[in-house]
mmCIF file of C-alpha atoms and ligand atoms in Angstrom:
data_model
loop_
_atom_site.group_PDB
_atom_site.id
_atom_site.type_symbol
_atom_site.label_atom_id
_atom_site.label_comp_id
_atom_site.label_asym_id
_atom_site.label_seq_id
_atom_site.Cartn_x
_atom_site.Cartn_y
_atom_site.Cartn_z
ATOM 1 C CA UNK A 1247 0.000 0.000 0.000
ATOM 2 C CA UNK A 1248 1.142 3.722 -0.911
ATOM 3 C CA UNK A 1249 2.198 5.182 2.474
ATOM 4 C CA UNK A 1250 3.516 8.779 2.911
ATOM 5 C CA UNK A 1251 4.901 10.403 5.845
ATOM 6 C CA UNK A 1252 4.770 14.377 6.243
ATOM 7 C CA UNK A 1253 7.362 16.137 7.929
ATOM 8 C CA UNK A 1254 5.739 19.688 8.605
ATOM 9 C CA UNK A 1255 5.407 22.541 11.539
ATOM 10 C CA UNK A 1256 1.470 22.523 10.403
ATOM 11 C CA UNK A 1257 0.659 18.867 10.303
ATOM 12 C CA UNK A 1258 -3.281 20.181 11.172
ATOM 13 C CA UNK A 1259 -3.222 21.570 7.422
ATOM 14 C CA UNK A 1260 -3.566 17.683 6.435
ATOM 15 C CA UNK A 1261 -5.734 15.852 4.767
ATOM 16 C CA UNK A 1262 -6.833 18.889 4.329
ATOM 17 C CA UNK A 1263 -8.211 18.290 0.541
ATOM 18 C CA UNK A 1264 -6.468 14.952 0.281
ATOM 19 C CA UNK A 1265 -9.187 13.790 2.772
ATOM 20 C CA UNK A 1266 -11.841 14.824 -0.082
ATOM 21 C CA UNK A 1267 -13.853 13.445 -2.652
ATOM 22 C CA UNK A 1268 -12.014 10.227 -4.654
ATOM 23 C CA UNK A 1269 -8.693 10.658 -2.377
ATOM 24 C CA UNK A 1270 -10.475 10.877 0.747
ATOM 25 C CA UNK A 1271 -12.914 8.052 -0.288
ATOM 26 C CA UNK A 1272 -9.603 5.887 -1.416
ATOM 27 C CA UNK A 1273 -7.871 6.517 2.084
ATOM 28 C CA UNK A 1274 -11.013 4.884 3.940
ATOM 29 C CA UNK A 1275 -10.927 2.300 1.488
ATOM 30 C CA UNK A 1276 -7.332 1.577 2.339
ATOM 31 C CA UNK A 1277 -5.798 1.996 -0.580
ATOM 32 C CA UNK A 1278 -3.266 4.710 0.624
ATOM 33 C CA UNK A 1279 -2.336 6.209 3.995
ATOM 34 C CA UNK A 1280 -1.371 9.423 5.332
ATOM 35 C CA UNK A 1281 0.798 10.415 8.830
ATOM 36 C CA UNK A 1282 1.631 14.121 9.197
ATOM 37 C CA UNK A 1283 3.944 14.736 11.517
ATOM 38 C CA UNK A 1284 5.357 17.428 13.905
ATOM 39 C CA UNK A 1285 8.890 18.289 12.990
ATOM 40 C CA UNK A 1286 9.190 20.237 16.784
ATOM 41 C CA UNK A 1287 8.009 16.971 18.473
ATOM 42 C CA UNK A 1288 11.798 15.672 17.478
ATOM 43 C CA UNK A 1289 13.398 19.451 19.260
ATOM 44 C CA UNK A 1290 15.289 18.679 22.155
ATOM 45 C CA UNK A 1291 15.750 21.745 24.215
ATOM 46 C CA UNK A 1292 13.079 23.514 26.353
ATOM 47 C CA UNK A 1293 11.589 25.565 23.802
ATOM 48 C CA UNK A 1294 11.293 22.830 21.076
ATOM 49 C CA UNK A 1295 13.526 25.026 18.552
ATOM 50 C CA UNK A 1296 13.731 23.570 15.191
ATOM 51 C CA UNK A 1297 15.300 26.877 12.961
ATOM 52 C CA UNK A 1298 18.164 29.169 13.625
ATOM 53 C CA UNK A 1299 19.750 32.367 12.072
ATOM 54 C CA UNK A 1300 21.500 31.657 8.999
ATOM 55 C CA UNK A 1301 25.365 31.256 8.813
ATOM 56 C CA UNK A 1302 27.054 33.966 6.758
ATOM 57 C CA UNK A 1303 24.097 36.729 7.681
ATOM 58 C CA UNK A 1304 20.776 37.381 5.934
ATOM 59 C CA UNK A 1305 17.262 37.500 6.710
ATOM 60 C CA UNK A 1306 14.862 34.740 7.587
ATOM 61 C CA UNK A 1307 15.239 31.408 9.445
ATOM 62 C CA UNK A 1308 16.529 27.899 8.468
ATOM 63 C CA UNK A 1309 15.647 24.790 9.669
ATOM 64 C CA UNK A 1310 18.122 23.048 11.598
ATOM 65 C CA UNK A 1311 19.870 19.731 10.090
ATOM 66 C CA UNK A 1312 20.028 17.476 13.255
ATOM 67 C CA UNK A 1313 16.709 17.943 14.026
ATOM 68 C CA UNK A 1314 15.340 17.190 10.843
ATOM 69 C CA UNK A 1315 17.745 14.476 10.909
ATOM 70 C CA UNK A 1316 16.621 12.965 13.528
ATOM 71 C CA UNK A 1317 13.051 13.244 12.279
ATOM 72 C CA UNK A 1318 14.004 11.496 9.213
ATOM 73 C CA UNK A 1319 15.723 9.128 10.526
ATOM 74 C CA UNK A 1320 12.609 7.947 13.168
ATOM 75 C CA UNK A 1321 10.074 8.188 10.368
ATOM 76 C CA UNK A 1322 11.677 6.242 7.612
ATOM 77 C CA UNK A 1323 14.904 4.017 8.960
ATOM 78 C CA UNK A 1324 17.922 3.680 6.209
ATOM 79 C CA UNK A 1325 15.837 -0.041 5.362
ATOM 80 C CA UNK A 1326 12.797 2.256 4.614
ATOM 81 C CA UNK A 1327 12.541 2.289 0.645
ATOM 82 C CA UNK A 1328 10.525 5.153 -0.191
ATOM 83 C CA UNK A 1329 11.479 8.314 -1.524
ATOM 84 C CA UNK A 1330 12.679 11.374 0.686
ATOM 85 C CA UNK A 1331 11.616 14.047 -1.114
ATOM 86 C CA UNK A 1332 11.638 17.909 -0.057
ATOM 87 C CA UNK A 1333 9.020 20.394 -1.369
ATOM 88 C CA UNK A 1334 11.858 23.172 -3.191
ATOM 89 C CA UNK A 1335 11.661 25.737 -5.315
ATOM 90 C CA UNK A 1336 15.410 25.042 -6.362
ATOM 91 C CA UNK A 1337 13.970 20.938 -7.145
ATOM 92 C CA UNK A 1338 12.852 19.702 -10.492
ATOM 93 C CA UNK A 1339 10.012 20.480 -11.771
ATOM 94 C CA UNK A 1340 7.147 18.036 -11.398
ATOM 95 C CA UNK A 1341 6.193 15.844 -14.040
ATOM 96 C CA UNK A 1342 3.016 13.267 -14.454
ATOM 97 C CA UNK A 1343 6.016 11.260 -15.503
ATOM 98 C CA UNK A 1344 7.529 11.569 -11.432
ATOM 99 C CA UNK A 1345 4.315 11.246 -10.577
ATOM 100 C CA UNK A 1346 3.455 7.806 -12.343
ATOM 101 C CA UNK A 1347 6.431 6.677 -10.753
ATOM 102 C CA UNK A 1348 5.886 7.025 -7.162
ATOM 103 C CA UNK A 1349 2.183 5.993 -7.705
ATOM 104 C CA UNK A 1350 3.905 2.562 -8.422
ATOM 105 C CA UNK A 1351 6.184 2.754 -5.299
ATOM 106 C CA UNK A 1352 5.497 1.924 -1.845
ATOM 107 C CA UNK A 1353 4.894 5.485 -0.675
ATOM 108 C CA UNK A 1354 7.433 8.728 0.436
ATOM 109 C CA UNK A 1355 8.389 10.787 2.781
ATOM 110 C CA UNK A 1356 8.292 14.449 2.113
ATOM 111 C CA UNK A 1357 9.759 17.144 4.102
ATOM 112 C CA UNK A 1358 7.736 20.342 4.105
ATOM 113 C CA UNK A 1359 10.142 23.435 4.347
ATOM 114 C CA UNK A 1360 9.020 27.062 6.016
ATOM 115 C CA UNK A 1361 11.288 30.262 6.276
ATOM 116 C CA UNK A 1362 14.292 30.383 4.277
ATOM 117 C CA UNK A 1363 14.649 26.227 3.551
ATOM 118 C CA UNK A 1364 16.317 23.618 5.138
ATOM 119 C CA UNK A 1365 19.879 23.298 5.644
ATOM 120 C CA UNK A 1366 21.897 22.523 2.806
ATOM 121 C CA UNK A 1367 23.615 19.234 4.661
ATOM 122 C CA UNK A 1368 20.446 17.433 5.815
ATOM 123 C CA UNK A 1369 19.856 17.315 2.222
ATOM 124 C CA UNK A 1370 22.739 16.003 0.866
ATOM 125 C CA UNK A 1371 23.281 13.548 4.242
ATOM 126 C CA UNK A 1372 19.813 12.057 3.489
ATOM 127 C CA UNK A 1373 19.706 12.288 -0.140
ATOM 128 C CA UNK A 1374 16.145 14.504 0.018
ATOM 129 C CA UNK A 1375 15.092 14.255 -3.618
ATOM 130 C CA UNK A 1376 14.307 18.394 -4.110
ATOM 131 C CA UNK A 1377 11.025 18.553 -6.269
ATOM 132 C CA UNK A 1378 9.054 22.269 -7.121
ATOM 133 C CA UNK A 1379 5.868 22.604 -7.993
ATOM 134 C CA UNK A 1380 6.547 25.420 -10.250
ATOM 135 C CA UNK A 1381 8.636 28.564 -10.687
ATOM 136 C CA UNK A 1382 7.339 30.540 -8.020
ATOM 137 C CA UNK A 1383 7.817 30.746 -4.662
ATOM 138 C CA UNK A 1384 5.236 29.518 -1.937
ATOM 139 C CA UNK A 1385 5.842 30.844 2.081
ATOM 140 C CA UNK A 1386 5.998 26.765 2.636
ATOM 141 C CA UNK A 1387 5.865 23.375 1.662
ATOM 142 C CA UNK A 1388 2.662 21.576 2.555
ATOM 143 C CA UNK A 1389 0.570 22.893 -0.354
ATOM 144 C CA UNK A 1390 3.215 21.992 -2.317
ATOM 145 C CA UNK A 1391 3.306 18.829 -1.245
ATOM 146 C CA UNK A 1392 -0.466 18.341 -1.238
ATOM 147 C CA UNK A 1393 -0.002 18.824 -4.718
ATOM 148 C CA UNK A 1394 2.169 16.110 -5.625
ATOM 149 C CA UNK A 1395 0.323 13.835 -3.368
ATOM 150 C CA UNK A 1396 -3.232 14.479 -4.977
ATOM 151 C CA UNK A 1397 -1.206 14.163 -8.640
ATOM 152 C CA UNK A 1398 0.053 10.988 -7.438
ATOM 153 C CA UNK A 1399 -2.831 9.345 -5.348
ATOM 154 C CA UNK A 1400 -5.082 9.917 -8.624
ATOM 155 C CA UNK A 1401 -3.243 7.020 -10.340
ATOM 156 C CA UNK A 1402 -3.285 4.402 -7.633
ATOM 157 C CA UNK A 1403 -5.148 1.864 -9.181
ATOM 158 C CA UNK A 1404 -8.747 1.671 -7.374
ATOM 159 C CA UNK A 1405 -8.476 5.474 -6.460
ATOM 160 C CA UNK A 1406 -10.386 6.913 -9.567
ATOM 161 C CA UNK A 1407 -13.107 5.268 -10.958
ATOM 162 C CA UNK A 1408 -12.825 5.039 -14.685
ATOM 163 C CA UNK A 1409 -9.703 4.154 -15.146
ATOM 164 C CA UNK A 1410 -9.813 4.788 -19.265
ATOM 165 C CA UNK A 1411 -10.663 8.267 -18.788
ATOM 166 C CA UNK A 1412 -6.717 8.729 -17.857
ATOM 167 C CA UNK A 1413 -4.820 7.243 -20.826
ATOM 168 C CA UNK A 1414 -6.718 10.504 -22.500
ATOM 169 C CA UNK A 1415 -5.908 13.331 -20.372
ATOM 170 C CA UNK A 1416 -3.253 16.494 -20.304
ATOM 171 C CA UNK A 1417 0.322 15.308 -20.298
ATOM 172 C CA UNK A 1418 -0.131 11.456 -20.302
ATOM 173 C CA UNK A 1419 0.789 11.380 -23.926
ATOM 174 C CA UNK A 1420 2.611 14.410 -24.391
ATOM 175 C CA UNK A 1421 0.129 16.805 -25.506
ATOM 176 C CA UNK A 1422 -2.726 18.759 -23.567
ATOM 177 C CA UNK A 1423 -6.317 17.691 -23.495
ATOM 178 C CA UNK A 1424 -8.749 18.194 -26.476
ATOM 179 C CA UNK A 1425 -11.557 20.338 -25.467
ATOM 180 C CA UNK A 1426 -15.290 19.011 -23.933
ATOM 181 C CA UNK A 1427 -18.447 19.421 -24.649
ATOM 182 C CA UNK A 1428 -21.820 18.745 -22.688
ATOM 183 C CA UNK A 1429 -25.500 19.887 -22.796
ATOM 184 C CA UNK A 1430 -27.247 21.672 -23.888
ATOM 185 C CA UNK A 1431 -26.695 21.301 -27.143
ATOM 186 C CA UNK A 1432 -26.753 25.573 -27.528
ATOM 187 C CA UNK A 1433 -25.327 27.283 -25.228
ATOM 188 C CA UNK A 1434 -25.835 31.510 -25.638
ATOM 189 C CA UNK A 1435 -25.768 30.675 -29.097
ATOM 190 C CA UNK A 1436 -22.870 28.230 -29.203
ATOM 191 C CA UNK A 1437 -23.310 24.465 -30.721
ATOM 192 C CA UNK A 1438 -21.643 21.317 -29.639
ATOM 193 C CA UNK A 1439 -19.417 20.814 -32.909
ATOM 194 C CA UNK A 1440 -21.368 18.492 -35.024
ATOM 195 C CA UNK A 1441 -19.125 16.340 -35.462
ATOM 196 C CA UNK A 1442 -19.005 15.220 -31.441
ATOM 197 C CA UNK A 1443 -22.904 13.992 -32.133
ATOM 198 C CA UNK A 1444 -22.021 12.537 -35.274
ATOM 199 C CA UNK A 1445 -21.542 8.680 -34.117
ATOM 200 C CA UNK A 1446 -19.043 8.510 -35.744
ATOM 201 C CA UNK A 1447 -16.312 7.273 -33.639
ATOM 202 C CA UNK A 1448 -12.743 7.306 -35.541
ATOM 203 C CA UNK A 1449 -13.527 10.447 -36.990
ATOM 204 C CA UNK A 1450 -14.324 11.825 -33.100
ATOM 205 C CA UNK A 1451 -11.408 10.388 -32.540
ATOM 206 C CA UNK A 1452 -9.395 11.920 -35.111
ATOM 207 C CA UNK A 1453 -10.670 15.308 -34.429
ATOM 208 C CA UNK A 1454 -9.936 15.527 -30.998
ATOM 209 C CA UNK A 1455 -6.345 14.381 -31.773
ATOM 210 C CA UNK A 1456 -5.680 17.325 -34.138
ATOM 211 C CA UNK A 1457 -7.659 19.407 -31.117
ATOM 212 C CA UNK A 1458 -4.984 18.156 -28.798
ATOM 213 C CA UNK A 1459 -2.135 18.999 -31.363
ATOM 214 C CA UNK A 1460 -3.143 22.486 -32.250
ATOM 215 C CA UNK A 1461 -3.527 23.344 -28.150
ATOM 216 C CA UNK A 1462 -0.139 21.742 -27.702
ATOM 217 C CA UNK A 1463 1.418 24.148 -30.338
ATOM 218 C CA UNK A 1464 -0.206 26.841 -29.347
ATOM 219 C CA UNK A 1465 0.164 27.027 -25.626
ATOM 220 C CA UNK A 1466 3.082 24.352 -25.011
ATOM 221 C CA UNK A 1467 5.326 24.164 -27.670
ATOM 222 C CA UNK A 1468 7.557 23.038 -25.612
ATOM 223 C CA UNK A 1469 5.864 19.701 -24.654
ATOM 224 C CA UNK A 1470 6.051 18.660 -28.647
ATOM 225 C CA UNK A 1471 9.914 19.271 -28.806
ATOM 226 C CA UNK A 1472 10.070 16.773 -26.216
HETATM 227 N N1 SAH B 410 14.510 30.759 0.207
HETATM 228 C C1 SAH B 410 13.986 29.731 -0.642
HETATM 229 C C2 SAH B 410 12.445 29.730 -0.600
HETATM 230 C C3 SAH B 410 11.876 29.323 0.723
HETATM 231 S S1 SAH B 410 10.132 29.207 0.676
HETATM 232 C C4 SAH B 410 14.442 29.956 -2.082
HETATM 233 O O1 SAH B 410 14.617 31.094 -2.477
HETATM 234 O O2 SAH B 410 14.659 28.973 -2.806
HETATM 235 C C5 SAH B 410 9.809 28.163 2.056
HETATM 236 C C6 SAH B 410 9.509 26.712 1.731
HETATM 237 O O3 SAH B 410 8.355 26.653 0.886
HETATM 238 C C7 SAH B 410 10.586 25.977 0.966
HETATM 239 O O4 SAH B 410 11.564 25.453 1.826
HETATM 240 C C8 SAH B 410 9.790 24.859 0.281
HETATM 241 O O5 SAH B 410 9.604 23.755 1.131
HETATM 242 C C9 SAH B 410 8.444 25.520 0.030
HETATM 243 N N2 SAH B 410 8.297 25.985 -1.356
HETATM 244 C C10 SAH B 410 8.275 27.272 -1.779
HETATM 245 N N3 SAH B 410 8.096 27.351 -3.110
HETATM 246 C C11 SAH B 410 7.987 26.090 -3.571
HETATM 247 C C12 SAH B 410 7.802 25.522 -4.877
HETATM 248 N N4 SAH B 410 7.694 26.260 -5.973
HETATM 249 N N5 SAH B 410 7.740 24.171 -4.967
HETATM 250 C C13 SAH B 410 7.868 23.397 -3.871
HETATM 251 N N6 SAH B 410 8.051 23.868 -2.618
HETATM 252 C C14 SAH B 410 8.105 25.208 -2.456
#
């Protein structure tokens, strides 16, 4: 079963919207599991500090290394095999690709950041894998990583209903979804295209490829280069 552990100073921000809908539904059905935990429950001093002042001067806070260690290390052991990821603006970008993948795996571990980041040698002692959810930057990690949890839970098998409905959608085969239509059949003036309530199934078909391709190259060229 997918299992993922949150490290975060707001674990009462989850499930949050992981709890809803088809996610929430597939977490009471058992098919995934979520722990968020309290990266000051692993402080040691009085005060349960878990940042300092940065070295070298600056503004802001960063988290401190041994106790995020340490929180690591009692969530997921060095036998644990899932991911350690931290939410980063300085990570790679995610894909549907990344996100395929850890659906498959047994679960991760994702460190949520706050002030400045996390200090740089807790990352490279515990190999965090440094993922961003885009090029912008958020005051913290737990929507971030409530992102790339709902993009992954979606594709546990069992989670989402139709599975078929997938193979068709946004970035699963490199080109944005074709457009949808509903009723009524005129909307302020507007028809379905005729063709969509033609019954005429390879020509739908075809359509909604060339729909996809002429979305792709006008809004992400960049997805047909690669
Ligand atoms: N000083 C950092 C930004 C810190 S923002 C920098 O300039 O790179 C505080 C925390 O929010 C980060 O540690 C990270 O966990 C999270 N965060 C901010 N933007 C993010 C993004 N685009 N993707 C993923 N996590 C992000």
């Amino acid at each position: 079963m997918f299992s993922a552990d949150i490290i975060t100073l707001f674990p009462d921000l989850f499930p949050g919207p992981l709890g809803a809908s088809v996610l929430g539904r597939g977490m009471a059905d058992g098919l995934w599991t979520l722990k968020a935990h309290h990266l000051r429950d692993f402080a040691t001093d009085r005060h349960r500090t878990v940042d300092d002042t940065p070295s070298g001067g600056g503004a802001g806070m960063v988290l401190k290394p041994d106790i995020l260690g340490k929180a690591i290390d009692t969530i997921a052991p060095a036998s644990d095999p899932r991911p350690r990821i931290l939410m980063s603006p300085r990570g790679k970008p995610l894909t549907q690709r990344r996100a395929h993948e850890l659906a498959t795996g047994a679960g991760a571990v994702i460190v949520c950041g706050r002030f400045e980041g996390v200090d740089q040698r807790v990352i490279d002692a515990r190999h965090l894998e440094e993922i961003s959810i885009g090029d912008y930057v958020l005051a913290g990690g737990e929507v971030a990583a409530m992102v790339l949890l709902e993009a992954v839970v979606r594709l546990i098998p069992g989670v989402l209903g139709a599975l078929d409905s997938r193979d068709e959608e946004s970035f699963e085969n490199g080109l944005l979804e074709y457009p949808h239509y509903t009723r009524p059949q005129n909307f302020e003036g507007r028809e379905i295209p005729a063709i969509l309530t033609s019954g005429d199934h390879a020509r739908i078909a075809r359509w909604r490829h060339e729909q996809s391709l002429a979305l792709t190259k006008a809004r992400r060229p960049d997805l047909l280069k690669s």
